[in-house]
Amino acid sequence: MDFPTLLTIFTLACVVGYFVVWGVTPALHTPLMAVTNAISGIVIIAALALTATHGTSETLCNLVPCTAPGKVEGYHTASIWLGSVAVFLCALNIFGGFAITRRMLAMFKPKAK
Amino acid sequence: MFQSYLPFLALISALCFILALKGLAHPKTAQRGNTFAMVGMGLAIGTIFLSLGTSVANIIPLAVALVAGAVIGIPVAGRIALTALPQLVALFHSFVGLAATLIAVVTYLQEYPIGGLLPKTATELALGAAIGILTFTGSILAALKLQGTIGGKPLAFKGRHVVNLALGLIIVAASVHFVMTFSALSLTIVIIAAAILGFTLVAAIGGADMPVVVSMLNSYSGWAAAATGFMLEMPLLIITGALIGASGGILSYIMCKAMNRSFISVILGGFGNNESASAATPTNAEGKTPALAAAEDAAFLMQNASRVIIVPGYGMAVAQAQHAVKELYQTLSNQGVEVIFAIHPVAGRMPGHMNVLLAEADIPYDVVEEQDEVNPSFPTTDVTLIVGANDVVNPAAQTQPSSPLYGMPILEAHKSRFVYVIKRSFKPGYAGVENELFTMPNCALILGDAKDVIENLTRALKE
């Protein structure tokens, strides 16, 4: 996808976010932070997409112009480790974030009639 | 064939997130909103695996990472004391920041050696890494401050603006160098400088300005996600990041407005320092001393009141008095007294902090009112009880143009017939300003720990 398209999507999303968030009742501002925090764990899909790929080998550099052929494999292995850490952090955020939001929201009860 | 539908599934995820925020418009629909968000997240993760199809690799480490996150995250969220909520939220922000930085580094490690890195990607990569790590260090420091591990006081050193500016310039210069050369060293410099900047930015802000910091970091974690989305051309990340960024931004705006301070002045830090404290004292120079009262006095008046308004502040959170407050609420309600809770937007250490504490104590949300709803009720209220709040009820904000608080929207507690303030000492509030309310003829202070005083009050009411 080209940059202008992505920028369009970004701008529209900002506008939607603006209107939806103003509709949130102030009483629920803490759960709002907790749930946005949980969904910010969405970067997990980036971490997964990058990490769940097979390693490339130096032979690739016979086909494409490599910048640093000697580093291809080593760098890739390192990237898998770091990517897994990122997945872990995001998972922590997602599961922890949704759980705490759920717990908080469960406490908000109307007056018993 | 179904591969072409993957972008559509991503859109459904995004819609789920929007519906989640929409649900928070009312406590009744909020839980459903959270469920929408979970469905959206599950769908997004499922879609990624679908798109990888049979080419998926490293499935074991990834599954371990995912499960470990669930196994650790869920119990922590379930067991943590709700008094520790602000720091937990700050801590969670830090994870996203670090993850965004790691993703930027991973992209570099994979693309650079095979010559796949483009200047455009490199720009977004540097931006994502910088915002991410800044969110990380800033949130860690904010969490430590909220936890009380390090003092909540602003750590304002001389020349910090120069240091911040220098760090900002280093980040820009190293980023430009990185985009031109793809040098690992300049990327490292970007990350280190941004990490220090996150630290120095939050270090100078403290105490009652914490709600702004927490919302600001919330916002940054969104922008970091959006930057990652631009880098990897993932529209779902861009949409979600923008939603979160907007949410944190609006919360910061609401908090700043409620304190009548500009965002810039909060970020630059240093409120409640000596100058504002000395500038404010003249109002009370005539040597008026506040009247003191006992819990029994307040109980007597409350018993005969038709309406009582309770104004909770950070002091209630510190004393963990919310359950005692609930007892008081119950007792008064049983005696036929109407009880309303009045909440100022910046009461506590994060947006909505007081609402969560009161909800935890099982106080129904329909007796809890926001500033604009409740202010017209004060003049017809018999007794207002202020529990550990100070600056947010200072009438100087309306009457004293020389006061640093002037112009800040306040809860007009002073307009009620009687005001009782539960306070631990005569110390002024966060802004370092004397509170005119305390010396007004209709006001009396009850000195003591909020929890003890309220328990005494309840006991006196029951007798």
XYZ file of C-alpha atoms in Angstrom:
576
model
C 0.000 0.000 0.000
C 1.416 3.404 -0.855
C 1.999 6.148 1.648
C -0.853 8.481 0.566
C -3.376 5.660 1.026
C -2.027 4.895 4.478
C -2.093 8.586 5.358
C -5.751 8.734 4.292
C -6.562 5.772 6.502
C -4.650 7.358 9.387
C -6.465 10.668 9.067
C -9.897 9.066 8.880
C -9.095 6.919 11.918
C -8.031 10.003 13.885
C -11.357 11.639 13.091
C -13.320 8.544 14.119
C -11.244 8.271 17.296
C -11.861 11.912 18.114
C -15.634 11.567 17.976
C -15.881 8.199 19.669
C -13.620 9.171 22.566
C -15.522 12.386 23.276
C -18.564 10.170 23.741
C -16.926 8.238 26.567
C -18.390 9.114 29.956
C -15.791 10.663 32.318
C -16.641 8.034 34.921
C -15.099 5.423 32.639
C -11.879 7.243 31.794
C -9.759 4.749 33.709
C -11.303 1.737 31.927
C -10.846 3.687 28.685
C -7.131 3.856 29.352
C -7.043 0.209 30.299
C -8.869 -0.955 27.184
C -6.913 1.276 24.794
C -3.836 -0.082 26.479
C -4.996 -3.625 25.829
C -5.745 -2.937 22.177
C -2.427 -1.181 21.710
C -1.133 -4.738 22.044
C -2.284 -4.959 18.404
C 1.365 -4.404 17.460
C 1.571 -8.118 18.209
C 0.415 -8.738 14.639
C 3.491 -6.877 13.392
C 5.707 -8.879 15.720
C 4.071 -12.137 14.588
C 4.265 -11.282 10.900
C 7.970 -10.515 11.215
C 8.892 -13.401 13.468
C 6.892 -16.224 11.922
C 9.042 -16.185 8.792
C 11.730 -18.565 7.678
C 15.317 -17.507 7.880
C 17.036 -16.310 4.755
C 20.432 -17.575 3.799
C 23.450 -16.043 2.197
C 22.622 -17.711 -1.098
C 19.820 -15.179 -1.431
C 22.538 -12.640 -2.079
C 23.323 -14.310 -5.389
C 19.872 -13.192 -6.530
C 19.432 -9.765 -4.926
C 22.015 -7.067 -4.249
C 22.759 -7.522 -0.528
C 24.231 -4.777 1.600
C 25.918 -7.095 4.070
C 25.862 -10.722 2.896
C 27.878 -11.952 5.874
C 25.287 -10.710 8.330
C 22.143 -12.103 6.722
C 21.827 -15.241 8.829
C 23.125 -13.879 12.119
C 20.896 -10.850 11.985
C 17.894 -12.976 11.144
C 18.435 -15.273 14.103
C 18.757 -12.264 16.402
C 15.571 -10.801 14.931
C 13.607 -13.962 15.762
C 14.657 -13.723 19.405
C 13.849 -10.050 19.695
C 10.587 -10.603 17.832
C 9.585 -13.313 20.287
C 10.256 -10.956 23.177
C 8.016 -8.388 21.465
C 5.287 -11.019 21.079
C 5.584 -11.842 24.768
C 5.322 -8.185 25.819
C 2.295 -7.643 23.588
C 0.611 -10.803 24.870
C 1.170 -9.609 28.417
C -0.495 -6.363 27.468
C -3.392 -7.932 25.636
C -4.327 -10.561 28.206
C -3.508 -8.419 31.232
C -5.154 -5.349 29.735
C -8.434 -7.039 28.865
C -8.551 -8.839 32.199
C -8.072 -5.665 34.224
C -10.627 -3.784 32.095
C -13.132 -6.557 32.633
C -12.476 -6.551 36.354
C -12.882 -2.796 36.597
C -16.059 -2.643 34.543
C -17.617 -5.404 36.613
C -17.487 -3.061 39.612
C -19.620 -0.353 38.013
C -23.131 -1.169 39.157
C -26.322 0.865 39.020
C -28.303 1.717 42.138
C -30.326 -1.251 43.312
C -33.997 -0.383 43.063
C -8.864 -16.786 -3.038
C -9.605 -16.081 0.613
C -6.279 -14.230 0.841
C -7.921 -11.289 -0.896
C -10.414 -11.041 1.970
C -7.725 -10.580 4.614
C -7.815 -6.763 4.459
C -11.546 -6.991 5.008
C -11.030 -9.093 8.158
C -8.581 -6.458 9.377
C -11.276 -3.851 8.859
C -13.700 -5.908 10.962
C -11.105 -5.961 13.747
C -10.784 -2.193 13.527
C -14.574 -1.833 13.692
C -14.621 -4.024 16.808
C -12.147 -1.664 18.459
C -14.255 1.351 17.529
C -17.352 -0.358 18.967
C -15.354 -1.083 22.124
C -14.702 2.614 22.654
C -18.289 3.404 21.763
C -19.439 0.991 24.467
C -17.643 3.029 27.106
C -20.202 5.806 26.623
C -22.196 4.227 29.449
C -21.387 1.736 32.228
C -24.274 -0.440 31.004
C -22.719 -1.044 27.596
C -19.087 -0.927 28.693
C -18.623 -4.626 29.385
C -20.032 -5.464 25.968
C -17.532 -2.999 24.503
C -14.667 -4.819 26.161
C -15.926 -8.077 24.667
C -15.950 -6.456 21.221
C -12.338 -5.434 21.741
C -11.383 -8.991 22.671
C -13.151 -10.364 19.587
C -11.365 -7.793 17.434
C -8.010 -8.770 18.880
C -8.661 -12.494 18.449
C -9.720 -11.899 14.873
C -6.610 -9.829 14.152
C -4.262 -12.491 15.508
C -6.175 -15.242 13.679
C -5.988 -13.265 10.446
C -2.229 -12.954 10.704
C -1.833 -16.706 11.022
C -4.212 -17.204 8.082
C -2.188 -14.828 5.967
C 1.036 -16.660 6.790
C -0.646 -19.916 5.810
C 1.649 -22.896 5.433
C 4.784 -20.768 5.339
C 4.541 -20.095 9.068
C 7.823 -20.647 10.929
C 9.137 -20.479 14.501
C 5.735 -21.509 15.713
C 7.061 -22.929 18.981
C 8.836 -19.847 20.355
C 5.882 -17.715 19.304
C 3.352 -19.985 20.955
C 5.461 -20.028 24.112
C 5.646 -16.223 24.100
C 1.887 -15.921 23.588
C 0.988 -18.413 26.291
C 3.518 -16.951 28.726
C 1.943 -13.541 28.226
C -1.473 -14.957 29.070
C -0.248 -17.037 31.989
C 1.501 -14.074 33.593
C -0.789 -11.257 32.483
C -4.180 -12.618 33.505
C -3.344 -13.530 37.133
C -1.497 -10.247 37.672
C -4.502 -8.296 36.408
C -6.788 -10.409 38.560
C -4.882 -10.115 41.815
C -3.418 -6.640 41.782
C -4.818 -4.358 44.474
C -6.930 -1.648 42.900
C -4.969 0.984 44.765
C -2.034 -0.006 42.552
C -4.063 0.535 39.384
C -2.403 3.771 38.209
C 1.054 2.237 38.284
C -0.173 -0.959 36.635
C -1.672 1.039 33.768
C 1.599 2.961 33.410
C 3.562 -0.289 33.445
C 1.391 -1.781 30.711
C 2.047 1.291 28.553
C 5.746 0.632 28.851
C 5.388 -2.878 27.354
C 3.800 -1.567 24.165
C 6.515 1.056 23.862
C 9.272 -1.510 24.208
C 7.510 -3.886 21.797
C 7.256 -1.139 19.166
C 10.971 -0.429 19.512
C 11.840 -4.123 19.252
C 9.717 -4.411 16.111
C 11.621 -1.516 14.563
C 14.909 -3.220 15.408
C 13.660 -6.559 14.067
C 12.693 -4.893 10.796
C 16.153 -3.395 10.556
C 17.879 -6.714 11.281
C 15.839 -8.514 8.638
C 15.842 -5.921 5.876
C 19.212 -4.226 6.115
C 21.555 -7.145 5.244
C 19.533 -8.160 2.190
C 19.367 -4.600 0.933
C 15.627 -4.347 1.507
C 15.676 -1.176 3.546
C 14.380 1.946 1.809
C 14.798 5.538 3.019
C 11.023 5.781 3.532
C 10.916 2.655 5.688
C 14.003 3.835 7.545
C 12.304 7.122 8.405
C 9.257 5.364 9.854
C 11.519 2.863 11.560
C 13.494 5.569 13.361
C 10.279 7.355 14.325
C 8.652 4.188 15.659
C 11.774 3.206 17.585
C 12.082 6.678 19.119
C 8.429 7.046 20.195
C 8.409 3.465 21.431
C 11.457 3.702 23.662
C 10.387 7.134 24.936
C 7.064 5.614 25.956
C 8.957 2.758 27.592
C 11.311 4.754 29.808
C 8.711 7.432 30.521
C 6.151 4.857 31.612
C 8.602 2.946 33.777
C 9.510 6.153 35.586
C 5.849 7.156 35.909
C 5.028 3.719 37.341
C 7.868 4.004 39.866
C 6.661 7.455 40.880
C 3.091 6.270 41.305
C 4.271 3.261 43.273
C 6.170 5.644 45.545
C 9.441 3.769 44.997
C 10.967 7.082 44.092
C 9.497 10.324 45.392
C 6.539 11.749 43.519
C 8.121 15.198 43.695
C 9.159 16.724 40.398
C 12.860 16.046 39.872
C 13.465 19.373 38.242
C 17.139 20.074 37.712
C 18.421 23.341 36.371
C 18.944 23.480 32.646
C 16.702 20.511 31.930
C 15.048 22.399 29.071
C 18.460 22.714 27.438
C 19.115 19.022 27.996
C 15.722 18.080 26.522
C 16.286 20.321 23.535
C 19.749 18.864 22.984
C 18.346 15.327 23.180
C 15.637 16.249 20.682
C 18.231 17.610 18.273
C 20.400 14.517 18.694
C 17.399 12.330 17.853
C 16.616 14.329 14.714
C 20.240 14.473 13.563
C 20.891 10.774 14.192
C 17.602 9.877 12.458
C 18.565 11.863 9.376
C 21.976 10.191 9.367
C 20.316 6.808 9.756
C 17.961 7.404 6.838
C 20.883 8.373 4.630
C 23.342 5.663 5.646
C 21.292 2.910 7.388
C 24.047 2.818 9.979
C 23.316 0.648 12.996
C 25.250 3.071 15.164
C 23.018 6.033 14.360
C 19.905 3.936 15.016
C 21.398 3.025 18.393
C 22.017 6.694 19.120
C 18.403 7.521 18.224
C 17.169 4.848 20.633
C 19.475 5.825 23.499
C 18.749 9.548 23.177
C 14.979 8.932 23.024
C 15.227 6.671 26.058
C 16.914 9.422 28.063
C 14.402 11.983 26.781
C 11.481 9.849 27.988
C 13.096 9.766 31.386
C 13.874 13.489 31.678
C 10.422 14.483 30.371
C 8.579 12.527 33.031
C 11.094 13.231 35.792
C 10.151 16.912 35.924
C 6.442 16.208 36.355
C 4.944 15.019 39.578
C 2.073 14.692 41.986
C -1.255 16.022 40.820
C 0.038 16.440 37.259
C 0.309 12.654 37.028
C -3.096 12.278 35.264
C -1.675 14.267 32.352
C 1.471 12.146 32.253
C -0.463 8.889 32.283
C -2.807 10.053 29.505
C 0.121 11.400 27.520
C 1.933 8.064 27.675
C -1.330 6.374 26.675
C -1.380 8.609 23.638
C 2.301 7.930 22.781
C 1.758 4.184 22.864
C -0.896 4.736 20.187
C 1.338 6.868 17.997
C 4.090 4.267 18.345
C 1.667 1.606 17.073
C 0.633 3.865 14.178
C 4.274 4.479 13.234
C 4.826 0.712 13.207
C 1.802 0.417 10.921
C 3.258 2.931 8.478
C 6.596 1.138 8.511
C 5.140 -2.291 7.780
C 2.188 -0.998 5.735
C -0.409 -2.542 8.024
C -3.605 -0.463 7.962
C -5.024 -2.175 11.061
C -2.076 -0.939 13.131
C -2.515 2.550 11.741
C -6.238 2.651 12.542
C -5.836 1.214 16.015
C -2.837 3.407 16.769
C -4.762 6.491 15.683
C -7.725 5.542 17.900
C -5.465 5.132 20.923
C -3.468 8.233 20.109
C -6.663 10.257 19.848
C -7.973 8.781 23.081
C -4.831 9.612 25.072
C -4.640 13.023 23.454
C -8.219 13.894 24.394
C -7.714 12.666 27.951
C -4.594 14.838 28.252
C -6.582 17.773 26.928
C -9.433 17.197 29.405
C -6.970 16.930 32.296
C -5.114 20.090 31.308
C -8.354 21.992 30.887
C -9.535 20.835 34.307
C -6.360 22.287 35.796
C -6.483 25.397 33.626
C -2.941 24.731 32.497
C -1.543 24.388 29.024
C -0.222 21.035 27.926
C 3.178 22.597 27.302
C 3.435 24.005 30.813
C 2.568 20.630 32.337
C 5.149 18.874 30.171
C 7.796 21.433 31.017
C 7.005 20.609 34.610
C 7.684 22.365 37.881
C 4.348 23.368 39.402
C 3.972 23.947 43.103
C 7.489 25.202 43.498
C 8.506 28.015 45.829
C 7.516 30.966 43.696
C 3.866 30.044 43.408
C 3.676 29.182 47.099
C 4.957 32.554 48.240
C 2.888 34.424 45.689
C -0.264 32.907 47.091
C 0.033 33.554 50.792
C -1.086 37.220 50.920
C -4.747 36.175 50.783
C -4.461 34.677 54.189
C -2.062 37.175 55.685
C -4.752 38.628 57.923
C -4.177 35.664 60.188
C -7.558 33.999 59.934
C -7.384 30.514 61.301
C -9.621 27.697 60.130
C -12.309 26.486 62.524
C -11.908 22.956 63.805
C -14.674 20.471 64.376
C -15.149 16.928 65.581
C -16.660 14.108 63.550
C -19.694 14.158 65.881
C -20.494 17.776 64.914
C -20.544 16.853 61.256
C -22.626 13.761 62.004
C -25.245 15.846 63.780
C -25.627 18.237 60.860
C -25.657 15.458 58.303
C -28.366 13.606 60.151
C -30.630 16.612 59.801
C -29.661 17.406 56.244
C -31.794 16.637 53.247
C -28.808 16.409 50.942
C -25.131 15.693 51.537
C -22.459 15.957 48.851
C -19.212 14.049 49.319
C -16.151 15.291 47.431
C -13.433 12.620 47.290
C -9.850 13.460 46.399
C -6.464 11.815 46.303
C -6.457 11.785 50.121
C -9.250 9.214 50.025
C -7.133 6.963 47.816
C -4.099 7.339 50.076
C -6.079 6.515 53.216
C -7.908 3.732 51.315
C -11.047 5.189 52.816
C -13.434 4.217 49.994
C -15.015 1.340 51.921
C -15.499 3.533 54.976
C -17.085 6.102 52.664
C -19.446 3.444 51.355
C -20.516 2.660 54.951
C -21.198 6.335 55.489
C -23.155 6.510 52.245
C -25.218 3.495 53.252
C -25.936 4.823 56.726
C -27.003 8.242 55.478
C -29.146 6.773 52.705
C -30.882 4.504 55.207
C -31.692 7.561 57.284
C -33.352 9.172 54.290
C -30.561 11.623 53.444
C -29.819 12.080 49.763
C -26.087 11.517 49.126
C -24.277 12.593 45.969
C -20.608 12.149 45.141
C -18.961 15.005 43.277
C -15.902 14.225 41.203
C -13.455 16.702 39.749
C -11.779 15.537 36.524
C -8.269 15.687 37.994
C -9.043 14.168 41.386
C -6.552 11.355 41.931
C -3.607 10.209 39.915
C -5.204 9.191 36.634
C -8.343 10.121 34.694
C -11.386 8.578 36.348
C -9.386 7.367 39.368
C -12.055 8.303 41.941
C -14.840 6.673 39.930
C -13.022 3.357 39.964
C -12.358 3.551 43.701
C -15.992 4.332 44.468
C -17.138 1.580 42.120
C -14.799 -0.818 43.882
C -16.498 0.067 47.167
C -19.841 -0.819 45.542
C -21.152 2.711 45.417
C -23.654 2.811 42.531
C -22.513 4.926 39.596
C -25.781 6.852 39.392
C -25.059 8.757 42.622
C -21.629 9.775 41.348
C -21.735 13.058 39.434
C -19.239 15.007 37.371
C -18.363 18.626 37.947
C -20.850 20.223 35.542
C -23.747 18.079 36.715
C -23.165 18.646 40.394
C -22.145 22.296 40.631
C -25.704 23.688 40.432
C -26.640 21.488 43.425
C -24.210 22.992 45.936
C -26.241 26.115 46.838
C -29.176 23.925 47.847
C -27.048 21.413 49.725
C -26.919 21.354 53.513
C -23.604 19.667 54.113
C -20.624 19.065 51.852
C -17.984 16.662 53.101
C -14.580 16.946 51.481
C -12.439 13.846 51.818
C -8.804 14.531 50.985
C -9.379 17.049 48.195
C -7.939 20.551 48.267
C -7.065 22.585 45.184
C -10.167 21.411 43.297
C -12.459 23.113 45.853
C -10.412 26.290 46.362
C -12.689 29.288 45.699
C -9.578 31.372 44.971
C -9.758 29.813 41.506
C -12.849 31.965 40.939
C -12.157 35.015 43.067
C -8.407 35.692 43.237
C -6.900 36.704 39.907
C -3.471 36.639 41.575
C -3.786 32.986 42.563
C -1.937 30.399 40.481
C -5.177 28.434 40.478
C -7.206 31.316 39.049
C -9.409 30.201 36.170
C -9.314 26.524 37.073
C -12.800 25.013 37.064
C -13.631 23.953 40.624
C -16.314 22.151 42.556
C -18.259 24.956 44.212
C -18.383 23.309 47.619
C -18.149 26.684 49.364
C -21.671 27.514 48.174
C -23.267 24.852 50.314
C -24.567 25.712 53.793
C -21.899 23.842 55.732
C -18.612 22.440 54.556
C -16.537 19.900 56.465
C -13.045 19.147 55.267
C -11.252 16.012 56.387
C -7.535 16.703 56.314
C -4.454 15.180 57.817
C -2.772 18.530 58.481
C -2.925 22.230 57.672
C -0.608 21.703 54.730
C -1.681 23.317 51.469
C -2.519 21.176 48.426
C -0.352 20.193 45.499
C -0.270 23.663 43.977
C 1.200 24.992 47.236
C -1.663 27.450 47.590
C -3.539 28.289 50.796
C -7.159 27.275 50.517
C -9.504 30.180 51.184
C -12.328 27.772 51.743
C -10.860 26.627 55.062
C -11.218 30.040 56.662
C -14.717 30.724 55.362
C -17.382 31.031 58.074
C -19.386 28.039 56.832
C -16.373 25.718 56.804
C -14.669 23.637 59.472
C -11.765 21.213 59.362
C -11.792 17.757 60.866
C -8.177 16.774 61.347
C -7.208 13.140 61.100
C -6.791 10.168 58.829
C -9.678 10.101 56.332
C -10.578 6.507 57.107
C -10.657 6.970 60.896
C -12.638 10.193 60.699
C -15.246 8.676 58.400
C -15.580 5.612 60.593
C -16.141 7.894 63.588
C -18.721 9.828 61.613
C -20.594 6.685 60.692
C -20.510 5.472 64.290
C -21.886 8.796 65.522
C -24.651 8.617 62.922
C -25.681 5.159 64.019
C -25.997 6.144 67.683
